[in-house]
Each structure stands twice: as structure tokens, then as C-alpha cells.
Tab-separated table of C-alpha atoms in Angstrom:
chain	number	residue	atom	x	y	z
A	1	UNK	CA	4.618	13.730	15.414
A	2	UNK	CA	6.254	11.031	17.215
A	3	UNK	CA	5.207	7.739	17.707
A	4	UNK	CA	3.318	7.976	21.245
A	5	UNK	CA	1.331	10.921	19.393
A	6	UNK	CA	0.452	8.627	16.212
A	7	UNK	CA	-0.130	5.841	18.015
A	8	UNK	CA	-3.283	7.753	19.581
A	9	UNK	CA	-4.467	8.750	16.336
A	10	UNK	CA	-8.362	8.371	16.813
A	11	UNK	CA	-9.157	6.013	13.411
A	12	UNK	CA	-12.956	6.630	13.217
A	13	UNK	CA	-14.689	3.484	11.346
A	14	UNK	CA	-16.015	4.095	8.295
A	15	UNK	CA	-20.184	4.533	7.802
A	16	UNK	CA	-20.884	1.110	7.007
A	17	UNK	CA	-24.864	2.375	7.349
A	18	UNK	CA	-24.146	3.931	3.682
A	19	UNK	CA	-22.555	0.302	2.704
A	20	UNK	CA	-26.014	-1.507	3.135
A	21	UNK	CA	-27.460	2.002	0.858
A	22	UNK	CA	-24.664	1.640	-1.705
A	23	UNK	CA	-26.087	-2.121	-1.978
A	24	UNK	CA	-30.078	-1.035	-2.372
A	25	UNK	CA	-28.640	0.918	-5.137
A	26	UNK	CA	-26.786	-2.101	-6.859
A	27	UNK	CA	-29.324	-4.767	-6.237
A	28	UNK	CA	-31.601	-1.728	-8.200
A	29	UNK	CA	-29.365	-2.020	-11.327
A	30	UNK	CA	-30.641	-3.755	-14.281
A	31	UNK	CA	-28.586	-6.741	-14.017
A	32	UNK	CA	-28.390	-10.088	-11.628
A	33	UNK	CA	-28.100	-9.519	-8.074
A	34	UNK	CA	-23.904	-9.914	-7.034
A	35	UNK	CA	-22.712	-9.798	-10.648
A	36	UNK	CA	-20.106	-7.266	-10.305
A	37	UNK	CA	-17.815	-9.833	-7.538
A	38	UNK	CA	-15.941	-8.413	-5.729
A	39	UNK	CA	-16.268	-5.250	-7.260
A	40	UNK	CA	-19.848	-4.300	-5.678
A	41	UNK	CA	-17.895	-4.906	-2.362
A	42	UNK	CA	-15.164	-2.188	-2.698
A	43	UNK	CA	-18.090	-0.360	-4.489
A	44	UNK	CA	-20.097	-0.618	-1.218
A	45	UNK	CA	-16.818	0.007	0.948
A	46	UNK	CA	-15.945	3.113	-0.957
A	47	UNK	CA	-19.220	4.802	0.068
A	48	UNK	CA	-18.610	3.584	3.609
A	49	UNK	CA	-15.037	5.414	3.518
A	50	UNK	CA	-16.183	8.590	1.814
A	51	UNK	CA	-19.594	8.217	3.760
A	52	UNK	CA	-21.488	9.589	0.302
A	53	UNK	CA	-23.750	7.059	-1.203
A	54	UNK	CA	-23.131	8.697	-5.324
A	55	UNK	CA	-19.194	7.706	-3.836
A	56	UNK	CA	-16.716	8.669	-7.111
A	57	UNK	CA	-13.118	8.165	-7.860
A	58	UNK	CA	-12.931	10.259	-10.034
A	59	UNK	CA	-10.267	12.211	-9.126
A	60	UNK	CA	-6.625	9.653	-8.623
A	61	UNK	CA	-3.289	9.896	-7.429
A	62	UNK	CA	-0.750	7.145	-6.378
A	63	UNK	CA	1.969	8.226	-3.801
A	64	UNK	CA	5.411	6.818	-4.592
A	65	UNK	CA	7.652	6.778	-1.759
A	66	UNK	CA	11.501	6.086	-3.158
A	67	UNK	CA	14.392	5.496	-0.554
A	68	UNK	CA	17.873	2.974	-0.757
A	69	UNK	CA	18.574	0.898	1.895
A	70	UNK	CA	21.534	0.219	3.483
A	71	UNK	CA	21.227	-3.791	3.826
A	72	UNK	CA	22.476	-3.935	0.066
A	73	UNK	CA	25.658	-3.570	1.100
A	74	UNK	CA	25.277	-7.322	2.216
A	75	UNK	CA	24.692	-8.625	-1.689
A	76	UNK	CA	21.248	-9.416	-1.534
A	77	UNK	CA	20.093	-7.384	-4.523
A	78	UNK	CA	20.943	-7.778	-8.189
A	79	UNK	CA	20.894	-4.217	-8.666
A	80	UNK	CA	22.789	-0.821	-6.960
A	81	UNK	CA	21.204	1.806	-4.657
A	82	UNK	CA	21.920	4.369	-8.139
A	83	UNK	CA	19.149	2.169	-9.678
A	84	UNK	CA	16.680	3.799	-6.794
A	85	UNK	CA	17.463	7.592	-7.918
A	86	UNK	CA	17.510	6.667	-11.701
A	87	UNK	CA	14.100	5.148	-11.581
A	88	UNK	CA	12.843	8.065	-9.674
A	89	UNK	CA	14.446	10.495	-12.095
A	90	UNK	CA	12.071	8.412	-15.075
A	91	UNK	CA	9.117	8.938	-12.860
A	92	UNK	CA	9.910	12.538	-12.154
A	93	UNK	CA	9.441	12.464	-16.144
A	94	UNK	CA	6.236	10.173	-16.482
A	95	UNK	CA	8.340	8.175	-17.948
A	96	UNK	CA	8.550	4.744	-16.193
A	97	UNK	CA	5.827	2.603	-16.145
A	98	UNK	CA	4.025	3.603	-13.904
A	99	UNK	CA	3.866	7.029	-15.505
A	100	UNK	CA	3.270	5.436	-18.260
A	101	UNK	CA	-0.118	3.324	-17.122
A	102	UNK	CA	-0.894	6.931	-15.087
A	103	UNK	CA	-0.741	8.779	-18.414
A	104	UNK	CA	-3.323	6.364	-19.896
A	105	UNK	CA	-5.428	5.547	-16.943
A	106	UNK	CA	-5.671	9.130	-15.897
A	107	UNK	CA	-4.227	8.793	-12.349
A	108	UNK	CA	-1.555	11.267	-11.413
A	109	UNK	CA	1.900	9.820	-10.181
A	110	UNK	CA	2.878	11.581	-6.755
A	111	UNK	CA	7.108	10.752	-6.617
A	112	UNK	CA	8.372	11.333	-3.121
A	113	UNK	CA	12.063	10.864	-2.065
A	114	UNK	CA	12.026	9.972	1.247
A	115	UNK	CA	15.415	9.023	1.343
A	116	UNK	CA	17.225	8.060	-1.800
A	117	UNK	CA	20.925	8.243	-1.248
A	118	UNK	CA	21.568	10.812	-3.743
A	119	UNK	CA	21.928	14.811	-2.484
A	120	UNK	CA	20.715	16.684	-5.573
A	121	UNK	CA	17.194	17.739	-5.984
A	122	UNK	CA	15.640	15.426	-8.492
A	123	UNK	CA	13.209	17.091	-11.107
A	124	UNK	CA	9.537	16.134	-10.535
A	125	UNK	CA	10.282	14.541	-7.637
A	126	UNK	CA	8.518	15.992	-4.235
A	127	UNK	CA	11.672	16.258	-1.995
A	128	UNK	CA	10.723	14.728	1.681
A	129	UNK	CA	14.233	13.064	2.516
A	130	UNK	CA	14.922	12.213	6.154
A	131	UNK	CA	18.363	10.666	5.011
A	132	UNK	CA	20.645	9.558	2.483
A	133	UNK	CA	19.273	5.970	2.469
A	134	UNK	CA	18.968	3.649	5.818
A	135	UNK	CA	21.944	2.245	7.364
A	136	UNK	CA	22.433	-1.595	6.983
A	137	UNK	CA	20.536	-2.944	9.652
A	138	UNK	CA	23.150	-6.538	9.311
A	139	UNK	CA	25.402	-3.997	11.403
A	140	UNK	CA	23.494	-1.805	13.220
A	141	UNK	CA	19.311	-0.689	13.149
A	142	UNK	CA	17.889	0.784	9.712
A	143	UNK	CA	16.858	4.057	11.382
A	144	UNK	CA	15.952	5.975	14.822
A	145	UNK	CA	13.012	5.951	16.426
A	146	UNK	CA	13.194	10.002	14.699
A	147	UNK	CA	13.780	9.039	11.693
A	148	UNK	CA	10.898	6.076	11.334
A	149	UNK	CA	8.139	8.509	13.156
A	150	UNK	CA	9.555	11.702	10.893
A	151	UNK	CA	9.233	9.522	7.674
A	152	UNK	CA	5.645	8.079	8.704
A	153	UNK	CA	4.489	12.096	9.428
A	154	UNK	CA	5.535	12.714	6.048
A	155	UNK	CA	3.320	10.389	4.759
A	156	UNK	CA	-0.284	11.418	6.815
A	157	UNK	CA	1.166	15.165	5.416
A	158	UNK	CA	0.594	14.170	1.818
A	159	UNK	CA	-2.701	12.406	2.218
A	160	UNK	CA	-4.067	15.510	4.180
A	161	UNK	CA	-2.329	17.961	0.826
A	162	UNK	CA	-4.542	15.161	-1.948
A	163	UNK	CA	-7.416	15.449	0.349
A	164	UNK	CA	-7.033	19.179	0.151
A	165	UNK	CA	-6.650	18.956	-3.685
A	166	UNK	CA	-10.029	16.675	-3.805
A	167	UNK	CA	-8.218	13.410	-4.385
A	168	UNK	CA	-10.989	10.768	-3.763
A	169	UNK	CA	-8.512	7.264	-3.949
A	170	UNK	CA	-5.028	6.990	-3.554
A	171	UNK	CA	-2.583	4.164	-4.648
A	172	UNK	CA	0.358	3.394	-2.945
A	173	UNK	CA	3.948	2.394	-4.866
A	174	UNK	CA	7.500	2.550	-4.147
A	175	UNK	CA	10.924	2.081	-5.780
A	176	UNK	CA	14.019	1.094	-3.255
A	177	UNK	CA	16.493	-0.984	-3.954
A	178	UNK	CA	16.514	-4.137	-1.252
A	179	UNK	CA	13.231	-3.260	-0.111
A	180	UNK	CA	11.971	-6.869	-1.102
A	181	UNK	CA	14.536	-7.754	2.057
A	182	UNK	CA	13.005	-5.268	4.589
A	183	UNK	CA	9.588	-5.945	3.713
A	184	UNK	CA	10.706	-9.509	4.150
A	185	UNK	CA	12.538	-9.218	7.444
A	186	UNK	CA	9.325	-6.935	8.613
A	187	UNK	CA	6.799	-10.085	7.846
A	188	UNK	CA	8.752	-12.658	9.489
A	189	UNK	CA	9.418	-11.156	12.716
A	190	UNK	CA	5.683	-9.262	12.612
A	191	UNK	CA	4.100	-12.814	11.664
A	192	UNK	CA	6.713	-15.282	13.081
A	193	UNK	CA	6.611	-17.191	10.124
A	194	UNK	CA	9.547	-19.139	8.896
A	195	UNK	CA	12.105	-16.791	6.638
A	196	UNK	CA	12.638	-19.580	4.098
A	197	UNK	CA	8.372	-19.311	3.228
A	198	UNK	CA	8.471	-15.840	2.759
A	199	UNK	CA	11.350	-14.835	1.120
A	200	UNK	CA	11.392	-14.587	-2.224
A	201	UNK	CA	14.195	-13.420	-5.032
A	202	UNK	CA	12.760	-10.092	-5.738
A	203	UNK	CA	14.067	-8.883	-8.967
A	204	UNK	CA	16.117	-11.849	-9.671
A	205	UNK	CA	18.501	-12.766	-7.438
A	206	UNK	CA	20.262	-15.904	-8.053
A	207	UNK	CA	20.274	-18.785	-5.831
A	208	UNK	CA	23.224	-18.064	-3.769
A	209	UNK	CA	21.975	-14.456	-3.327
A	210	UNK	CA	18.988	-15.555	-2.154
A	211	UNK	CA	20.639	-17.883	0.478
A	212	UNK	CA	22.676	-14.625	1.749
A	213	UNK	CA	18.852	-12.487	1.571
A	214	UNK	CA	17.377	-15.359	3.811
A	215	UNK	CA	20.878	-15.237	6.028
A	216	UNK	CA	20.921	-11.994	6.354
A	217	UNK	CA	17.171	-11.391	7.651
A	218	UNK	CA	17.442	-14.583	10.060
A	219	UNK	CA	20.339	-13.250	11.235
A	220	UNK	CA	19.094	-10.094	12.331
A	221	UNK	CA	15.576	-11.213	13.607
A	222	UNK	CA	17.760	-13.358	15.984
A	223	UNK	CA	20.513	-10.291	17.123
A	224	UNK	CA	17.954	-7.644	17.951
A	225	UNK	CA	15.205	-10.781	19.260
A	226	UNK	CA	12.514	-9.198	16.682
A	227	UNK	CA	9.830	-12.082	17.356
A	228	UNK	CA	9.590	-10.322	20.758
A	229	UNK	CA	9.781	-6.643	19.422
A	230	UNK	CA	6.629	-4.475	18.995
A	231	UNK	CA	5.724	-3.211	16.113
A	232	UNK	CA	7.230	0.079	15.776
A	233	UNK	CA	10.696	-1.817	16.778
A	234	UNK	CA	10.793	-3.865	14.096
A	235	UNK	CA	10.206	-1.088	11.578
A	236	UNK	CA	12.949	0.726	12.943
A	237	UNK	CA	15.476	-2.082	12.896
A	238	UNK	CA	14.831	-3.792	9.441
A	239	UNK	CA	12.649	-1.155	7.481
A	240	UNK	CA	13.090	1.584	5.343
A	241	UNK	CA	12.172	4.949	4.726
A	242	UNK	CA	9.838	3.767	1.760
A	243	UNK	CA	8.012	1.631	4.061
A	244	UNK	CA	7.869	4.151	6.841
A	245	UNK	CA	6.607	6.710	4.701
A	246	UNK	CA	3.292	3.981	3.159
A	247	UNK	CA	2.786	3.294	6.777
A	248	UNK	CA	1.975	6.985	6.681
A	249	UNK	CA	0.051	7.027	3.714
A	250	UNK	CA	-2.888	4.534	5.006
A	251	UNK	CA	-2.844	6.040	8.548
A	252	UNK	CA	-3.517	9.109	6.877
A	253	UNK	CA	-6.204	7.587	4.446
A	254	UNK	CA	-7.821	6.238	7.664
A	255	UNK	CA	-7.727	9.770	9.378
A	256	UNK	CA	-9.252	11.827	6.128
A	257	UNK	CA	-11.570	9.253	5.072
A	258	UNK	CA	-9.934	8.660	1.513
A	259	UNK	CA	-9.675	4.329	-0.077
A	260	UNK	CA	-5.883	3.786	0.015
A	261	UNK	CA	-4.575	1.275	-2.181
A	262	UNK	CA	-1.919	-1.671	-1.709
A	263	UNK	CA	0.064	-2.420	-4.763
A	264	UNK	CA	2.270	-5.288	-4.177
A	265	UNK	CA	4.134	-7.165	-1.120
A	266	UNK	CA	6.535	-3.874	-0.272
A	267	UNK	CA	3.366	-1.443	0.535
A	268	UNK	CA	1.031	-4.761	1.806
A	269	UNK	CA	3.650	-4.254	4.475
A	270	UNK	CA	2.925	-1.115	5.599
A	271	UNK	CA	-0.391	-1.456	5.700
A	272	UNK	CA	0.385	-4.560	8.189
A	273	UNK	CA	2.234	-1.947	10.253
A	274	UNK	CA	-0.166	0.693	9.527
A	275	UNK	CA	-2.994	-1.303	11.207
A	276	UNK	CA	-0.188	-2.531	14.135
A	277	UNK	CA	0.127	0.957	15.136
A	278	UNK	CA	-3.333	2.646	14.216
A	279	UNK	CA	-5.789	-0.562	14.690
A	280	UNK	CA	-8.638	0.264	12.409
A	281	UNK	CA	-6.848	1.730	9.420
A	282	UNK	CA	-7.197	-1.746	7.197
A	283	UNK	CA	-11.580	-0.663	6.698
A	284	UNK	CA	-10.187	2.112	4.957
A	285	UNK	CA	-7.934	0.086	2.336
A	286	UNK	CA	-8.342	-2.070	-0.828
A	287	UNK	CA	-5.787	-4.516	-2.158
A	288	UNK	CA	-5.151	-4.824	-5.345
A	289	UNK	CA	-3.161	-7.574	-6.852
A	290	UNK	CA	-1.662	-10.687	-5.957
A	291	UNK	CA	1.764	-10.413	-5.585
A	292	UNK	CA	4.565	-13.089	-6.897
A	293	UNK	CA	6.371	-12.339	-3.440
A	294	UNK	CA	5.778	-15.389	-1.049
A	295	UNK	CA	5.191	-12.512	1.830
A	296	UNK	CA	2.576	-11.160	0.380
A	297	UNK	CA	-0.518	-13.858	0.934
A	298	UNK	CA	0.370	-14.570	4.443
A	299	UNK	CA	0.000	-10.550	4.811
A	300	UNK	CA	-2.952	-10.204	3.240
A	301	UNK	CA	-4.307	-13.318	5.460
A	302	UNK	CA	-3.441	-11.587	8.661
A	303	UNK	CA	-5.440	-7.944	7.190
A	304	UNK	CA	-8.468	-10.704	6.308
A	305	UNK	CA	-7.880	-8.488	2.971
A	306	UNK	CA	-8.644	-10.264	-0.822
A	307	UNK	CA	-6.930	-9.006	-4.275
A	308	UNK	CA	-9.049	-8.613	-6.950
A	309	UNK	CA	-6.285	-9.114	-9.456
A	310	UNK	CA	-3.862	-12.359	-9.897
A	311	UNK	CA	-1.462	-11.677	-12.681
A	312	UNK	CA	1.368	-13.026	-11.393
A	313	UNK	CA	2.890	-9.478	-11.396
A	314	UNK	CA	6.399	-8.102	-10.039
A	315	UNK	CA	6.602	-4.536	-11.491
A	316	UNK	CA	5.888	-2.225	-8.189
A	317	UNK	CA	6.005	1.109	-8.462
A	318	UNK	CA	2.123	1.607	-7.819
A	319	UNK	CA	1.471	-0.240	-11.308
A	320	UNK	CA	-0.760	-2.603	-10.017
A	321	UNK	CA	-2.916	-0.009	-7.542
A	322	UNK	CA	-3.572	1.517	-11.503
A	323	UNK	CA	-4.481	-1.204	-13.061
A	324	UNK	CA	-7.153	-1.696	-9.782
A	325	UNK	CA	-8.050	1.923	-9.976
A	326	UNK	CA	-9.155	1.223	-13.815
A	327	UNK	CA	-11.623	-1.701	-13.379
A	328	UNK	CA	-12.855	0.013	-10.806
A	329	UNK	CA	-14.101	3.056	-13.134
A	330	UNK	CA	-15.129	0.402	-15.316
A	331	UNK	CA	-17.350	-0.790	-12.501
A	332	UNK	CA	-18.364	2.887	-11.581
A	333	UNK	CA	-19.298	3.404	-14.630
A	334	UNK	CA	-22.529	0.789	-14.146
A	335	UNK	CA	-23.183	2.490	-10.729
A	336	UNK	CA	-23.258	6.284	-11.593
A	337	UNK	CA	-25.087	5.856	-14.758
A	338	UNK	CA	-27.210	2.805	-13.941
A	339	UNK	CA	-30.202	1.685	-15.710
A	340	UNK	CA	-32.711	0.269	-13.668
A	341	UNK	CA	-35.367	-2.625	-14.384
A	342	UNK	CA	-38.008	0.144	-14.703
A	343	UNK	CA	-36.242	1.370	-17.334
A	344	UNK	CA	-35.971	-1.418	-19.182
A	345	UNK	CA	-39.177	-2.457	-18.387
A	346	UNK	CA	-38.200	-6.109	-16.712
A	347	UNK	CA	-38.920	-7.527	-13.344
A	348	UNK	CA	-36.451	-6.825	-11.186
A	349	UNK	CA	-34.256	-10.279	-9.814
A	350	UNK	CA	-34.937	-11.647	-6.051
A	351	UNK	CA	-32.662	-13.295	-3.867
A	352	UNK	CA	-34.169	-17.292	-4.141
């Protein structure tokens, strides 16, 4: 697809008539009315998205979209692009931690190269490259208008596969390194907030390298005039593949009616695009943690979206959409198997 034919996607809203049944059905539990937070709210939206009142997530995957990014040729990353391919190698292996949460939490770990800059075939790794990596957009634009709309197709493709395969939630993850740069670049010129309130030192830069980081992105919003650009514009001048591909992911939630997860500030991104592009999409996702990435809240702000976890975590990689996905079983668990106050024989609790 290209963009004109995502853009009129038709994002139907979710049944929010089953919300107010998923509700009866809590206030009906044997316990006090609300108890549950925040969860009885994604409980209640999670029937609304699969329009099913027993809703289940029983059945978990998180999508893992890995591509390098040419801006690191600018110094703004502690680590090299071969870090990108080596962490996706562990994952192809369940070995990183995400696999390792997955493995435990019972979520399977979807690795996608979207565009790693490395040409062999990596093992366990679904193999969806547009390119070998974005170009570095302090020169010229990250990618073609192609190459963003190829990479977001890709990602609507493999929600429509875990749909097929009876996925019922999906988290979202990625591994890229610089992508704390493009996801920063994205929110500033998307939000027209100030670059030095957003940007953040990702995996550790040191304070010179974050001065360059916050050069660098002011620098190009001001070159290709971003804080005028739509959308789709910006993506293509400072984004990457990874983010591309996520913006994919919760368009396609949206269109097959499956909870999409946000992990931390790099996928909160793309579901800022996401809804850009697709308006509607955010009633079909969840966020999960609190990111230590200054981008992050002002995102969420703008989706009117609230974390459930604040951890203070950095790890990426989907980790945090796991550690979501298990609270919420724990929270399932009360709403599948409920007791109610007839069967414990007490009067059930009123709203005073």
C-alpha cells in the first residue's frame, strides 16, 4: 500500500456498548466496586476491542521490529549499528531479555528485521528488510516516501498473520541503534516542543554526546522546516524503519480489532504517528510503562493515554509490554473465574 491508500484505512471504533457489560460483570465480583485501578479499565477496553464480553488474552505475541539507522554516523550513540544485528541474533535465540521474560510469561517473541544493516539471513529472525539501515537524515532524508509506506505495510501484514494464528494482544518492541534520536527528532517536530525537554541520553551517552544528539535533531527540524511538515514527512525525514514498521503494527491492531501494546518512548512514537495517519487507532491501544525518556510523557499526554507501570525502566525490546501483559492475566484471572457475592453469601457493595 502506499500512503494515500493507508491513510483511508476505515478504523472502525471499538464496541464500547460491551465496555459498560464488561463493567456489570466487574461491579458483580465479590470484591469493592473499582478495586482493580486501572486494570478494570483496560479490562473493560479489551472487551470493547475484541467486542466479546468473556474478552481473553490468552493467547500473546510481541512484534519486534529491528533496523540501524543511519544518523549514528553523527556520534550520538554509545554503541555501533553491529550492536542492532547482534541483539537480534540473541532474540532469534530467546535469548535476550525479552526472550527471556517471554519464556516465563508465556508470550511469544515475534523478531522482524526490517532493516538491520547486515545482508545475511539471521536465524529466528522473520526477514522483512526494506534496506540495509536508513540513511543519515543530518545529510539527506532517512527514507522515501517507498520505503516508509513499504515498511508500515509490513507491519498491518503481521498483525493480519497473529490475527490469523488467534493472537488476542500484541506488544510492540524494537532494537535499533540511534532510534532514541529519531523517536526524538519525530516528537519535537510532531509536538513542537523544545529539543532540549525531550531529549534524553538513551543508553548512556555522555554529556557532550548528548549536546551533538540535541544538535543534530535541531539541526535537521530547522533544514527540512519539520514544525511545518505533515505527519508522514516527518517520518520519512528523521525516522526509521523500526518506527515505520510499529506505526504498522497499531494501524493494523486498529483494523483487526486486536489490544496493541506500547512498550517504551521508541514504539509510544509510532503510535503518535499511527493515530496522525489513521485517527482512531489510539481506542485500540494500551500503554504500558513509564518510560525514563523525557519524550515519552509529553507523548502519552497528546494520545490522553496513562501507563499502568512506573519503574523507571530503559530496557526496550518489548520488555515492558510483558511485564503489562502479566498483571493483566493476573487481573483476568479475577474476571474469568469470578466469585460473586451470591456465592459467598454477602451483600453485594453500592456506589454511596
Amino acid at each position: 500500500m502506499n500512503i494515500h491508500e493507508i491513510e483511508r484505512l476505515n478504523i472502525i471504533q471499538p464496541d464500547w456498548r460491551i465496555a459498560d457489560l464488561v463493567k456489570d460483570n466487574l461491579n458483580n465480583i465479590a470484591k469493592p466496586l473499582d478495586s482493580l485501578g486501572k486494570f478494570e479499565d483496560i479490562i473493560c477496553k479489551i472487551g470493547a476491542i475484541q467486542g466479546k464480553i468473556n474478552c481473553r488474552i490468552e493467547k500473546k505475541a510481541v512484534i519486534v521490529m529491528c533496523a540501524d539507522n543511519g544518523v549514528v554516523e553523527e556520534g550520538i550513540s554509545q554503541s555501533q549499528q553491529n550492536v542492532t544485528a547482534a541483539v537480534a541474533e540473541a532474540m532469534g535465540q530467546n535469548v535476550s531479555s525479552v526472550g527471556k521474560m517471554a519464556s516465563v510469561a508465556g508470550v511469544r517473541i515475534i523478531p522482524v528485521d526490517i532493516g538491520i544493516n547486515c545482508k545475511k539471513n539471521i536465524p529466528g529472525v522473520v526477514n522483512k528488510k526494506i534496506a540495509l539501515g536508513t540513511k543519515n537524515f543530518a545529510k539527506e532524508k532517512a527514507m522515501n516516501e517507498k520505503e516508509a509506506s513499504a515498511a508500515i505495510s509490513v507491519g498491518i501484514a503481521l498483525v493480519e498473520q497473529c490475527k490469523k494464528f488467534g493472537y488476542e494482544i500484541i506488544g510492540t518492541g524494537e532494537m535499533g541503534i540511534g532510534n532514541t534520536t529519531t523517536s526524538s527528532a519525530i516528537t519535537a517536530a510532531l509536538l513542537n516542543c523544545p529539543v532540549k525537554e525531550i531529549v534524553g541520553r538513551g543508553a548512556g551517552l555522555s554529556s557532550l554526546g548528548l549536546h551533538k544528539k540535541r544538535k543534530v535533531i535541531e539541526t535537521a527540524i530547522k533544514k527540512y522546516k519539520l514544525k511545518d511538515a505533515d505527519p508522514y514527512e516527518i517520518l520519512c525525514t528523521v525516522g526509521g524503519f523500526d518506527i515505520a514498521g510499529l506505526v504498522g503494527v497499531f494501524i493494523g491492531g486498529a483494523l483487526n480489532r486486536i489490544p496493541i501494546v506500547i512498550d517504551g518512548v521508541i514504539s509510544a512514537v509510532a503510535a503518535l504517528l499511527a493515530e496522525k495517519i489513521c485517527p482512531g487507532t489510539v481506542d485500540y491501544m494500551i500503554a504500558s510503562h513509564k518510560s525514563r525518556e523525557k519524550a515519552y510523557s509529553y507523548i502519552v499526554k497528546e494520545l490522553e493515554l496513562s501507563p499502568i507501570i512506573d519503574a523507571d525502566l530503559a530496557l526496550g525490546e518489548g520488555t515492558g509490554t510483558i511485564m503489562l501483559m502479566s498483571l493483566l492475566d493476573l487481573a483476568m484471572g479475577v474476571y474469568n473465574s469470578p466469585n460473586t457475592f451470591d456465592d459467598i453469601k454477602i451483600d453485594p457493595y453500592k456506589k454511596q
